Coordinates of C-alpha atoms in Angstrom, one line a residue:
X1 CA 157.8 20.0 -145.5
X2 CA 161.5 19.0 -144.3
X3 CA 162.7 22.1 -146.3
X4 CA 160.3 24.5 -144.8
X5 CA 161.0 23.4 -141.3
X6 CA 164.7 24.0 -142.1
X7 CA 164.4 27.3 -143.4
X8 CA 162.2 28.2 -140.5
X9 CA 164.7 27.0 -137.9
X10 CA 167.4 28.8 -139.9
X11 CA 165.4 32.3 -139.8
X12 CA 164.7 31.6 -135.8
X13 CA 168.4 31.4 -135.2
X14 CA 169.3 34.3 -137.6
X15 CA 166.9 36.3 -135.6
X16 CA 168.2 35.4 -132.3
X17 CA 165.3 33.3 -131.0
X18 CA 167.7 30.4 -130.6
X19 CA 170.9 30.1 -128.9
X20 CA 173.1 26.9 -129.2
X21 CA 173.7 26.8 -125.6
X22 CA 170.1 26.7 -124.6
X23 CA 169.0 23.6 -127.0
X24 CA 171.6 21.3 -126.1
X25 CA 169.4 18.8 -124.8
X26 CA 166.9 19.1 -127.7
X27 CA 169.5 18.3 -130.2
X28 CA 170.9 15.4 -128.3
X29 CA 167.2 13.8 -128.4
X30 CA 167.0 14.6 -132.2
X31 CA 170.3 13.1 -133.2
X32 CA 169.1 9.8 -131.4
X33 CA 165.8 9.9 -133.2
X34 CA 165.1 6.4 -135.2
X35 CA 164.7 8.3 -138.5
X36 CA 167.9 8.9 -140.1
X37 CA 166.9 11.9 -142.1
X38 CA 165.9 13.6 -138.7
X39 CA 169.5 13.1 -137.6
X40 CA 171.3 14.3 -140.4
X41 CA 168.9 17.3 -140.9
X42 CA 169.5 18.3 -137.3
X43 CA 173.1 18.0 -137.5
X44 CA 173.1 20.2 -140.8
X45 CA 171.2 23.0 -138.9
X46 CA 173.7 22.6 -136.2
X47 CA 176.4 23.3 -138.6
X48 CA 174.4 26.3 -140.0
X49 CA 174.1 27.7 -136.5
X50 CA 177.8 27.3 -135.8
X51 CA 178.7 29.0 -139.1
X52 CA 176.5 31.8 -138.4
X53 CA 177.1 32.3 -134.6
X54 CA 179.9 34.6 -133.1
X55 CA 183.1 33.0 -132.0
X56 CA 182.1 33.5 -128.3
X57 CA 178.9 31.7 -128.7
X58 CA 180.6 28.6 -130.4
X59 CA 183.7 28.8 -127.7
X60 CA 180.7 28.4 -125.1
X61 CA 178.8 25.8 -126.9
X62 CA 181.7 23.5 -128.1
X63 CA 182.1 21.5 -125.2
X64 CA 178.4 20.0 -125.6
X65 CA 178.2 19.7 -129.4
X66 CA 181.9 18.2 -130.2
X67 CA 180.9 14.9 -128.2
X68 CA 177.5 14.8 -130.0
X69 CA 179.2 15.0 -133.3
X70 CA 182.0 12.4 -132.4
X71 CA 179.2 10.0 -131.4
X72 CA 177.5 10.5 -134.8
X73 CA 180.6 9.8 -136.6
X74 CA 179.9 5.9 -135.7
X75 CA 176.4 6.1 -137.1
X76 CA 175.3 3.7 -139.4
X77 CA 173.9 5.9 -142.1
X78 CA 176.6 7.8 -144.3
X79 CA 174.4 11.2 -144.6
X80 CA 174.7 11.4 -140.8
X81 CA 178.3 10.7 -140.6
X82 CA 178.7 13.3 -143.4
X83 CA 176.8 15.7 -141.6
X84 CA 178.6 15.0 -138.2
X85 CA 182.1 15.5 -140.0
X86 CA 180.6 19.2 -141.5
X87 CA 179.6 20.4 -137.9
X88 CA 183.0 19.2 -136.5
X89 CA 184.9 21.2 -139.7
X90 CA 182.5 24.3 -138.8
X91 CA 183.8 24.1 -135.1
X92 CA 187.3 24.2 -136.2
X93 CA 186.6 26.9 -138.8
X94 CA 185.2 29.2 -136.1
X95 CA 187.5 28.6 -133.1
X96 CA 190.5 26.5 -134.4
X97 CA 191.5 22.9 -133.7
X98 CA 192.1 23.0 -130.0
X99 CA 188.5 22.2 -129.1
X100 CA 189.0 18.9 -131.1
X101 CA 192.3 17.8 -129.5
X102 CA 191.2 15.0 -126.9
X103 CA 188.3 13.9 -129.4
X104 CA 191.0 13.4 -132.3
X105 CA 192.5 10.9 -130.3
X106 CA 189.7 8.5 -130.6
X107 CA 189.5 8.7 -134.5
X108 CA 190.9 6.0 -136.8
X109 CA 193.2 7.1 -139.7
X110 CA 190.4 7.1 -142.4
X111 CA 188.2 9.6 -140.3
X112 CA 191.2 11.7 -139.4
X113 CA 191.8 12.0 -143.1
X114 CA 188.3 12.7 -144.2
X115 CA 188.1 15.4 -141.2
X116 CA 191.4 17.0 -142.5
X117 CA 190.3 17.2 -145.9
X118 CA 187.1 18.8 -145.1
X119 CA 188.7 21.2 -142.9
X120 CA 191.2 22.1 -145.5
X121 CA 188.4 22.2 -148.1
X122 CA 186.3 24.8 -145.8
X123 CA 189.3 27.7 -146.2
X124 CA 189.1 27.8 -142.3
X125 CA 191.6 29.9 -140.3
X126 CA 192.3 26.9 -138.5
X127 CA 195.4 24.6 -139.5
X128 CA 194.4 22.6 -142.1
X129 CA 196.5 19.7 -143.6
X130 CA 196.6 17.8 -147.0
X131 CA 195.8 14.1 -147.1
X132 CA 199.3 13.3 -147.9
X133 CA 200.5 14.3 -144.4
X134 CA 197.8 12.3 -142.5
X135 CA 199.9 9.0 -143.2
X136 CA 202.0 9.6 -140.0
X137 CA 199.0 10.2 -138.0
X138 CA 199.2 6.6 -136.6
X139 CA 202.9 7.3 -135.1
X140 CA 202.0 10.5 -134.3
X141 CA 199.2 9.5 -131.9
X142 CA 201.0 6.4 -130.6
X143 CA 203.5 8.8 -129.2
X144 CA 201.3 11.4 -128.2
X145 CA 202.0 11.2 -124.4
X146 CA 205.8 11.4 -124.9
X147 CA 207.9 12.9 -122.3
X148 CA 211.0 15.1 -122.9
X149 CA 213.3 15.9 -120.3
X150 CA 210.5 15.1 -117.8
X151 CA 208.1 17.4 -119.1
X152 CA 204.6 16.3 -120.8
X153 CA 204.5 16.8 -124.3
X154 CA 200.8 17.9 -125.4
X155 CA 200.0 17.1 -129.2
X156 CA 197.7 19.8 -130.8
X157 CA 194.8 18.8 -132.8
X158 CA 196.6 20.3 -136.0
X159 CA 199.8 18.0 -135.5
X160 CA 197.6 14.8 -134.8
X161 CA 196.1 15.3 -138.3
X162 CA 199.5 16.3 -140.0
X163 CA 201.8 14.2 -138.0
X164 CA 204.4 17.0 -137.3
X165 CA 206.0 16.8 -133.8
X166 CA 205.0 19.5 -131.5
X167 CA 207.8 21.5 -129.7
X168 CA 208.5 20.2 -126.1
X169 CA 206.9 22.0 -123.5
X170 CA 208.8 24.4 -121.1
X171 CA 209.5 22.6 -117.7
X172 CA 207.2 23.5 -115.1
X173 CA 208.0 26.0 -112.4
X174 CA 207.7 23.8 -109.1
X175 CA 206.4 26.1 -106.8
X176 CA 204.0 25.3 -103.9
X177 CA 200.5 26.1 -104.4
X178 CA 200.5 28.3 -101.2
X179 CA 203.5 30.1 -101.9
X180 CA 201.8 33.0 -103.5
X181 CA 199.8 35.2 -101.2
X182 CA 196.6 36.4 -102.5
X183 CA 196.1 39.9 -101.0
X184 CA 192.3 39.8 -101.2
X185 CA 190.3 41.9 -98.5
X186 CA 187.2 40.3 -97.0
X187 CA 184.6 42.4 -96.3
X188 CA 182.5 41.0 -93.3
X189 CA 178.8 41.7 -92.5
X190 CA 179.8 44.7 -90.7
X191 CA 180.5 46.6 -93.8
X192 CA 176.8 45.6 -94.9
X193 CA 175.5 47.0 -91.6
X194 CA 177.6 50.3 -91.8
X195 CA 175.8 50.7 -95.3
X196 CA 172.3 50.2 -94.0
X197 CA 173.0 52.8 -91.4
X198 CA 173.6 55.3 -94.2
X199 CA 170.2 55.2 -95.4
X200 CA 168.7 58.7 -95.1
X201 CA 165.2 59.0 -93.7
X202 CA 162.4 60.5 -96.1
X203 CA 162.9 64.2 -96.6
X204 CA 160.7 66.5 -94.9
X205 CA 159.1 68.4 -97.8
X206 CA 156.5 70.7 -95.8
X207 CA 158.4 73.8 -94.8
X208 CA 157.6 75.5 -91.4
X209 CA 156.5 79.1 -90.9
X210 CA 159.1 81.7 -90.6
X211 CA 158.5 85.6 -90.4
X212 CA 160.8 88.3 -92.1
X213 CA 162.5 89.0 -88.6
X214 CA 163.7 85.4 -88.2
X215 CA 164.8 85.2 -92.0
X216 CA 166.9 88.3 -91.4
X217 CA 168.5 87.2 -88.4
X218 CA 169.4 83.8 -89.9
X219 CA 171.0 85.6 -93.0
X220 CA 173.3 87.5 -90.9
X221 CA 176.2 88.8 -93.0
X222 CA 175.1 86.5 -95.9
X223 CA 173.4 89.2 -97.7
X224 CA 174.5 93.2 -97.4
X225 CA 172.1 95.0 -95.1
X226 CA 171.7 97.6 -97.8
X227 CA 170.3 95.1 -100.2
X228 CA 167.6 94.0 -97.9
X229 CA 166.5 97.6 -96.9
X230 CA 166.3 98.3 -100.9
X231 CA 164.2 95.0 -101.3
X232 CA 161.6 96.8 -98.9
X233 CA 161.5 99.9 -100.7
X234 CA 158.1 101.1 -102.4
X235 CA 160.2 102.3 -105.3
X236 CA 160.2 99.7 -108.1
X237 CA 163.6 100.8 -109.7
X238 CA 165.3 100.3 -106.1
X239 CA 163.9 96.9 -105.7
X240 CA 165.0 95.9 -109.0
X241 CA 168.5 97.3 -108.2
X242 CA 168.5 95.4 -105.2
X243 CA 167.4 91.9 -107.1
X244 CA 170.3 92.5 -109.3
X245 CA 172.8 93.0 -106.3
X246 CA 171.4 89.8 -104.8
X247 CA 172.0 87.9 -107.6
X248 CA 175.6 89.0 -107.9
X249 CA 176.2 88.2 -104.0
X250 CA 174.4 84.9 -104.4
X251 CA 176.6 84.0 -107.4
X252 CA 179.8 85.0 -105.2
X253 CA 178.9 82.6 -102.5
X254 CA 181.4 79.7 -101.7
X255 CA 179.2 77.1 -100.0
X256 CA 175.5 77.9 -101.3
X257 CA 174.0 74.4 -100.3
X258 CA 174.0 75.5 -96.5
X259 CA 172.3 78.7 -97.3
X260 CA 169.9 77.8 -100.3
X261 CA 166.7 77.4 -98.1
X262 CA 167.0 80.6 -96.3
X263 CA 167.8 82.6 -99.4
X264 CA 164.8 80.9 -101.2
X265 CA 162.7 82.1 -98.2
X266 CA 164.0 85.6 -98.5
X267 CA 162.9 86.1 -102.1
X268 CA 159.5 84.5 -101.3
X269 CA 158.9 87.2 -98.7
X270 CA 161.0 90.2 -100.2
X271 CA 159.9 91.2 -102.9
X272 CA 157.8 88.3 -102.6
X273 CA 155.4 86.6 -105.3
X274 CA 153.0 89.5 -104.9
X275 CA 155.5 91.8 -106.5
X276 CA 153.6 93.9 -109.3
X277 CA 156.4 94.9 -111.3
X278 CA 157.1 92.7 -114.1
X279 CA 161.1 93.2 -114.2
X280 CA 161.4 92.7 -110.5
X281 CA 159.3 89.5 -111.0
X282 CA 161.5 88.1 -113.7
X283 CA 164.6 88.7 -111.3
X284 CA 163.0 86.8 -108.6
X285 CA 162.3 83.8 -110.8
X286 CA 165.9 84.0 -112.2
X287 CA 167.2 84.1 -108.7
X288 CA 165.2 81.1 -107.7
X289 CA 166.4 79.2 -111.0
X290 CA 169.9 79.7 -110.2
X291 CA 169.6 78.6 -106.7
X292 CA 167.9 75.4 -108.0
X293 CA 170.5 74.9 -110.8
X294 CA 173.5 75.7 -108.6
X295 CA 172.8 73.8 -105.5
X296 CA 174.2 70.3 -105.3
X297 CA 171.0 69.4 -103.3
X298 CA 168.0 71.7 -103.7
X299 CA 165.5 70.9 -100.9
X300 CA 161.9 70.0 -101.9
X301 CA 160.9 72.4 -99.1
X302 CA 162.1 75.3 -101.4
X303 CA 160.1 73.9 -104.4
X304 CA 157.0 73.9 -102.0
X305 CA 157.9 77.5 -101.0
X306 CA 158.0 78.7 -104.8
X307 CA 155.7 76.6 -106.7
X308 CA 152.6 78.4 -106.3
X309 CA 154.1 81.8 -107.2
X310 CA 155.9 80.2 -110.3
X311 CA 152.6 78.5 -111.3
X312 CA 150.8 81.7 -111.2
X313 CA 153.8 83.4 -113.1
X314 CA 153.4 80.8 -116.0
X315 CA 150.0 82.1 -116.6
X316 CA 151.5 85.4 -117.4
X317 CA 152.9 86.0 -121.0
X318 CA 155.6 88.4 -119.7
X319 CA 157.0 86.0 -117.3
X320 CA 155.8 82.5 -118.8
X321 CA 159.4 81.8 -120.4
X322 CA 161.2 82.5 -117.1
X323 CA 158.7 80.6 -115.1
X324 CA 158.7 77.4 -117.4
X325 CA 162.3 77.6 -117.3
X326 CA 162.3 77.7 -113.5
X327 CA 160.0 74.7 -113.3
X328 CA 162.1 72.6 -115.6
X329 CA 165.1 73.3 -113.4
X330 CA 163.0 72.2 -110.1
X331 CA 162.3 68.9 -112.0
X332 CA 166.2 68.6 -112.7
X333 CA 166.8 69.2 -109.0
X334 CA 163.9 66.9 -107.4
X335 CA 162.4 65.2 -110.3
X336 CA 159.3 65.8 -112.3
X337 CA 157.1 63.4 -110.4
X338 CA 157.2 65.8 -107.2
X339 CA 156.7 68.9 -109.2
X340 CA 153.7 67.5 -111.2
X341 CA 152.0 66.3 -107.8
X342 CA 152.3 69.8 -106.3
X343 CA 151.0 71.4 -109.6
X344 CA 147.8 69.2 -109.7
X345 CA 146.3 70.9 -106.8
X346 CA 147.4 74.4 -107.8
X347 CA 146.0 74.1 -111.4
X348 CA 142.8 72.5 -110.3
X349 CA 141.8 74.9 -107.5
X350 CA 143.1 78.1 -109.3
X351 CA 140.6 80.7 -110.4
X352 CA 142.7 81.9 -113.4
X353 CA 142.0 79.5 -116.3
X354 CA 145.3 80.1 -117.8
X355 CA 147.1 78.6 -114.9
X356 CA 145.6 75.4 -116.0
X357 CA 146.2 75.7 -119.6
X358 CA 149.6 77.0 -119.3
X359 CA 150.5 74.5 -116.8
X360 CA 149.4 71.6 -118.9
X361 CA 151.5 73.0 -121.8
X362 CA 154.6 73.1 -119.7
X363 CA 154.0 69.4 -118.6
X364 CA 153.8 68.6 -122.3
X365 CA 157.3 69.8 -122.6
X366 CA 158.5 68.1 -119.3
X367 CA 157.1 64.8 -120.5
X368 CA 159.2 65.3 -123.8
X369 CA 162.2 66.3 -121.9
X370 CA 162.3 63.7 -118.7
X371 CA 160.1 60.8 -120.3
X372 CA 157.5 59.0 -118.1
X373 CA 159.8 56.8 -116.0
X374 CA 159.7 59.1 -112.8
X375 CA 156.0 59.9 -113.3
X376 CA 153.0 58.3 -111.5
X377 CA 151.2 57.9 -114.6
X378 CA 147.7 56.8 -113.3
X379 CA 147.7 60.2 -111.6
X380 CA 148.6 62.2 -114.6
X381 CA 146.0 60.3 -116.8
X382 CA 143.3 60.7 -114.0
X383 CA 144.1 64.4 -113.8
X384 CA 143.8 64.8 -117.8
X385 CA 140.7 63.0 -117.7
X386 CA 138.9 64.5 -114.8
X387 CA 140.4 68.2 -115.0
X388 CA 141.9 69.0 -118.2
X389 CA 139.5 67.4 -120.7
X390 CA 136.5 68.6 -118.7
X391 CA 137.7 72.1 -118.5
X392 CA 135.0 74.7 -120.1
X393 CA 138.0 76.4 -121.5
X394 CA 138.9 75.3 -125.1
X395 CA 142.6 76.0 -124.5
X396 CA 142.8 73.8 -121.5
X397 CA 141.2 71.0 -123.3
X398 CA 143.6 71.3 -126.3
X399 CA 146.6 71.5 -124.0
X400 CA 145.5 68.3 -122.6
X401 CA 145.0 66.5 -125.7
X402 CA 148.5 67.4 -126.5
X403 CA 149.9 66.1 -123.2
X404 CA 147.9 62.9 -123.8
X405 CA 149.4 62.5 -127.2
X406 CA 152.9 63.1 -126.0
X407 CA 152.2 60.4 -123.4
X408 CA 151.4 58.0 -126.2
X409 CA 154.6 58.3 -127.7
X410 CA 156.2 56.9 -124.4
X411 CA 153.7 54.3 -123.4
X412 CA 152.0 53.3 -126.5
X413 CA 148.3 52.5 -127.3
X414 CA 147.6 50.9 -124.0
X415 CA 146.9 54.5 -122.7
X416 CA 143.4 54.3 -124.6
X417 CA 142.2 51.7 -122.3
X418 CA 142.3 54.4 -119.6
X419 CA 140.3 56.9 -121.4
X420 CA 137.4 54.5 -122.8
X421 CA 134.9 56.4 -121.1
X422 CA 135.7 59.9 -122.7
X423 CA 133.2 61.4 -125.0
X424 CA 133.2 60.0 -128.7
X425 CA 134.1 63.7 -130.1
X426 CA 137.1 63.9 -127.8
X427 CA 138.0 60.3 -128.6
X428 CA 138.4 60.7 -132.1
X429 CA 140.5 64.1 -131.6
X430 CA 142.7 62.0 -129.4
X431 CA 143.1 59.6 -131.9
X432 CA 144.2 62.2 -134.4
X433 CA 146.6 63.5 -131.8
X434 CA 147.9 59.7 -131.2
X435 CA 148.7 59.7 -134.9
X436 CA 151.0 62.8 -134.7
X437 CA 152.9 61.0 -131.8
X438 CA 153.5 57.5 -132.7
X439 CA 154.5 55.0 -130.1
X440 CA 158.3 54.9 -129.9
X441 CA 159.0 52.8 -127.0
X442 CA 162.6 52.7 -125.9
X443 CA 163.5 54.9 -128.7
X444 CA 161.8 57.9 -127.1
X445 CA 164.8 58.5 -124.9
X446 CA 164.5 61.4 -122.2
X447 CA 166.5 64.6 -123.1
X448 CA 167.1 65.7 -119.6
X449 CA 168.2 63.9 -116.3
X450 CA 167.6 64.3 -112.8
X451 CA 170.1 65.2 -110.1
X452 CA 168.2 63.8 -107.2
X453 CA 169.1 60.2 -106.3
X454 CA 165.8 59.5 -104.7
X455 CA 164.1 60.5 -107.5
X456 CA 165.9 58.4 -110.1
X457 CA 165.6 55.3 -107.6
X458 CA 161.8 55.6 -107.5
X459 CA 160.3 55.0 -111.2
X460 CA 156.5 54.2 -111.8
X461 CA 155.8 50.8 -110.4
X462 CA 153.5 50.0 -113.6
X463 CA 156.2 48.1 -115.6
X464 CA 158.4 49.0 -118.7
X465 CA 155.9 51.3 -120.0
X466 CA 155.0 53.0 -116.8
X467 CA 151.2 52.4 -117.1
X468 CA 149.8 51.2 -113.8
X469 CA 148.4 47.3 -113.6
X470 CA 145.6 46.5 -111.3
X471 CA 145.7 43.4 -108.8
X472 CA 142.8 41.5 -109.8
X473 CA 143.5 38.4 -107.4
X474 CA 140.6 39.5 -105.2
X475 CA 138.1 39.1 -108.0
X476 CA 139.2 35.4 -109.0
X477 CA 137.0 34.0 -106.5
X478 CA 136.3 30.3 -105.6
X479 CA 133.0 30.8 -106.9
X480 CA 134.0 32.1 -110.5
X481 CA 136.7 29.2 -110.5
X482 CA 134.0 26.6 -109.7
X483 CA 131.8 27.9 -112.6
X484 CA 134.6 26.8 -115.0
X485 CA 133.8 23.1 -114.1
X486 CA 130.1 23.3 -114.1
X487 CA 128.3 20.7 -116.1
X488 CA 126.2 23.6 -117.7
X489 CA 127.8 25.0 -120.7
X490 CA 125.9 28.2 -120.2
X491 CA 127.5 28.7 -116.6
X492 CA 131.0 27.8 -118.3
X493 CA 130.6 30.4 -120.6
X494 CA 129.3 33.2 -118.0
X495 CA 132.7 32.3 -116.3
X496 CA 134.7 33.0 -119.2
X497 CA 132.9 36.1 -119.9
X498 CA 133.3 37.2 -116.4
X499 CA 137.0 37.1 -116.9
X500 CA 136.7 39.5 -119.8
X501 CA 134.7 41.7 -117.8
X502 CA 137.3 41.9 -115.1
X503 CA 140.2 42.8 -117.8
X504 CA 137.8 45.6 -119.2
X505 CA 137.3 46.8 -115.4
X506 CA 141.1 47.0 -115.1
X507 CA 141.7 48.8 -118.3
X508 CA 143.3 45.7 -119.7
X509 CA 146.2 46.2 -117.5
X510 CA 146.6 43.5 -114.6
X511 CA 149.2 42.2 -112.4
X512 CA 150.2 38.5 -112.3
X513 CA 149.5 38.1 -108.7
X514 CA 146.8 35.1 -107.8
X515 CA 146.2 34.4 -111.5
X516 CA 147.6 30.9 -111.2
X517 CA 144.2 29.3 -110.5
X518 CA 142.6 31.4 -113.1
X519 CA 145.0 29.8 -115.9
X520 CA 144.5 26.5 -114.8
X521 CA 140.6 27.0 -115.2
X522 CA 141.1 28.4 -118.4
X523 CA 143.3 25.6 -119.4
X524 CA 140.6 23.0 -118.7
X525 CA 138.2 24.9 -121.1
X526 CA 140.6 24.2 -123.9
X527 CA 139.5 20.4 -124.0
X528 CA 135.8 21.4 -123.5
X529 CA 133.5 19.2 -125.2
X530 CA 131.7 22.3 -126.8
X531 CA 134.2 23.6 -129.6
X532 CA 132.5 27.1 -129.1
X533 CA 133.7 27.4 -125.9
X534 CA 137.2 26.6 -126.7
X535 CA 137.5 29.3 -129.1
X536 CA 135.8 31.7 -126.4
X537 CA 138.6 30.4 -123.9
X538 CA 141.3 31.0 -126.8
X539 CA 140.1 34.7 -126.9
X540 CA 140.2 35.2 -123.2
X541 CA 143.5 33.8 -122.9
X542 CA 145.0 36.2 -125.5
X543 CA 143.4 38.9 -123.5
X544 CA 144.9 37.9 -120.4
X545 CA 148.2 37.6 -122.1
X546 CA 147.9 41.1 -123.4
X547 CA 146.7 42.6 -120.1
X548 CA 149.4 41.1 -118.0
X549 CA 152.5 41.7 -120.3
X550 CA 155.8 40.0 -120.1
X551 CA 154.8 38.4 -116.6
X552 CA 152.5 36.0 -118.2
X553 CA 155.3 33.7 -119.3
X554 CA 156.0 32.8 -115.7
X555 CA 152.3 33.0 -114.2
X556 CA 150.7 31.0 -117.2
X557 CA 151.7 27.5 -115.9
X558 CA 152.8 26.1 -119.3
X559 CA 149.4 26.8 -121.0
X560 CA 151.0 27.7 -124.2
X561 CA 151.7 23.9 -125.2
X562 CA 148.0 23.4 -124.7
X563 CA 147.0 26.3 -126.9
X564 CA 149.3 24.9 -129.4
X565 CA 147.3 21.6 -129.6
X566 CA 144.3 23.8 -130.8
X567 CA 146.2 24.2 -134.2
X568 CA 145.7 20.4 -135.0
X569 CA 141.7 21.0 -135.0
X570 CA 140.1 20.2 -138.4
X571 CA 138.0 23.4 -138.1
X572 CA 139.6 26.4 -139.9
X573 CA 137.9 28.9 -137.4
X574 CA 139.5 27.0 -134.4
X575 CA 142.8 27.4 -136.1
X576 CA 142.2 30.9 -136.7
X577 CA 141.3 31.6 -133.2
X578 CA 144.4 29.9 -131.9
X579 CA 146.8 31.9 -134.2
X580 CA 145.0 35.1 -132.9
X581 CA 146.0 33.9 -129.3
X582 CA 149.4 33.3 -130.3
X583 CA 149.6 36.7 -131.8
X584 CA 148.5 38.1 -128.5
X585 CA 151.1 35.9 -126.8
X586 CA 153.9 37.3 -129.0
X587 CA 153.0 40.8 -128.2
X588 CA 153.3 40.2 -124.6
X589 CA 156.3 38.0 -124.4
X590 CA 159.2 38.2 -126.8
X591 CA 159.1 35.1 -129.3
X592 CA 162.5 33.7 -128.0
X593 CA 160.5 33.1 -124.7
X594 CA 158.1 30.9 -126.6
X595 CA 160.8 28.9 -128.6
X596 CA 161.3 26.1 -126.0
X597 CA 157.7 25.1 -126.1
X598 CA 157.7 25.1 -130.1
X599 CA 160.9 23.1 -130.1
X600 CA 159.4 19.5 -129.7
X601 CA 156.6 19.8 -132.2
X602 CA 159.2 21.3 -134.9
X603 CA 161.9 18.8 -134.4
X604 CA 159.6 16.1 -134.5

């Protein structure tokens, strides 16, 4: 048993679940245990941790561990003393002798000699000395506070062990503490108020109506009059020539940002989105794409002006490539979330089914390019479920299945909870698509970035995976909580099952708000006289942990220690239920967050 526990603790430390700095109090307690074997094995494990930790970690932890080891050198059990010597030697090997300087002054000659031999035998980079040198240690320590020329001479730990006399310290430079001026600049509250005043109001995204005459008057000399005239021509070749000329003039502009909206309005009217000639259409899309990619800040108004026309061009195979590129450029300029929101209504209401199917295919590429952090996933999943999968056109359903598959790559299997009410035939097709797009988590990094600062500052509020979580605090009613304490076991069971139903209704994705009382009620059922209820409560606690995610660590009010006690039950089925609950907990909270709960049972 002792060997199994030692190997487990070593594996936990290697995996990064335990850090020397975080477990000082537990080590102090263990080294004072009444059982000598516990004390020695604890110190052996500390030695292992020191030897396998980085120098930075040991430098941070040695101040706590050197006193513990020094105290254990006085232990009445030889094995404990040997373990303490080994730990001190490991510290010297890792960070050198300096951390041991003051502590060595308290050692007698015999212990100094032994420590010196262990350091020498460890092959450490610290200054190791032979046993023949330690004979001078007494005289060395007696003179450890000599003064030479009025300056204090500090002995190093290596010299204390070897008896070598260190060089005198250089005389201190007697300068007044206040003689050096520190040129720091103190920023007052005024700076904070100035920063607050720079916060911009929300951008107005709805463009006002503007006729052609007003557009022409605002353009002034920005665009040649001849170009405007040719854009109005009924001859498509002249309009095409005018678009080429307009593109050249725009590329030659020095300050494009001031003119980007009026130029966008121009091409939306002349030749406009009703243009019939494909070549001219392609030129219009390319000009809009150039404006969106070149301007430092492309207004959302401009996206709104163009989004319907671009969405319709996506449905045409002759202009599809240019239109999809333009939508991607819009996403880079203002964020994919805004573009998606505007496309939902267009694709939902448009009479041309290809606007829906091809638009969803663009969304597939957009999710691949930008990830999901800037999308409102609940809206996107609802659109897929209510519009895409319900379409009578097979191409739209197939495109939607592809989109949900790509979402699975970013958000994982939790997406299935939002699609539980989909037809069984579609569910099997979706499962096959999920297998093609396995969950990658953090490894699924976005390929493109967004220029707009407000877009990057407003990620989805659902959590790390972006999926929304529901606030169930309103459903945790006093009546429900009272049922947990009922003398009738059937009512207690109904209360536990009611929690399971709440989780199902929330797609097994909940927020931690208002769940403290719920955890308290569930904890009480872990001590129920009816063992079947205990097992049911364990399963429900595991479900709550999975549904809440990492936040369960702070919201659960220490219920994990109560769960662990169920492992001591003599029924195998009870222990299996407990392990299943712990598995759910580990999936929600990283194991290193659970270690402190395990420390006392493991050490003792």
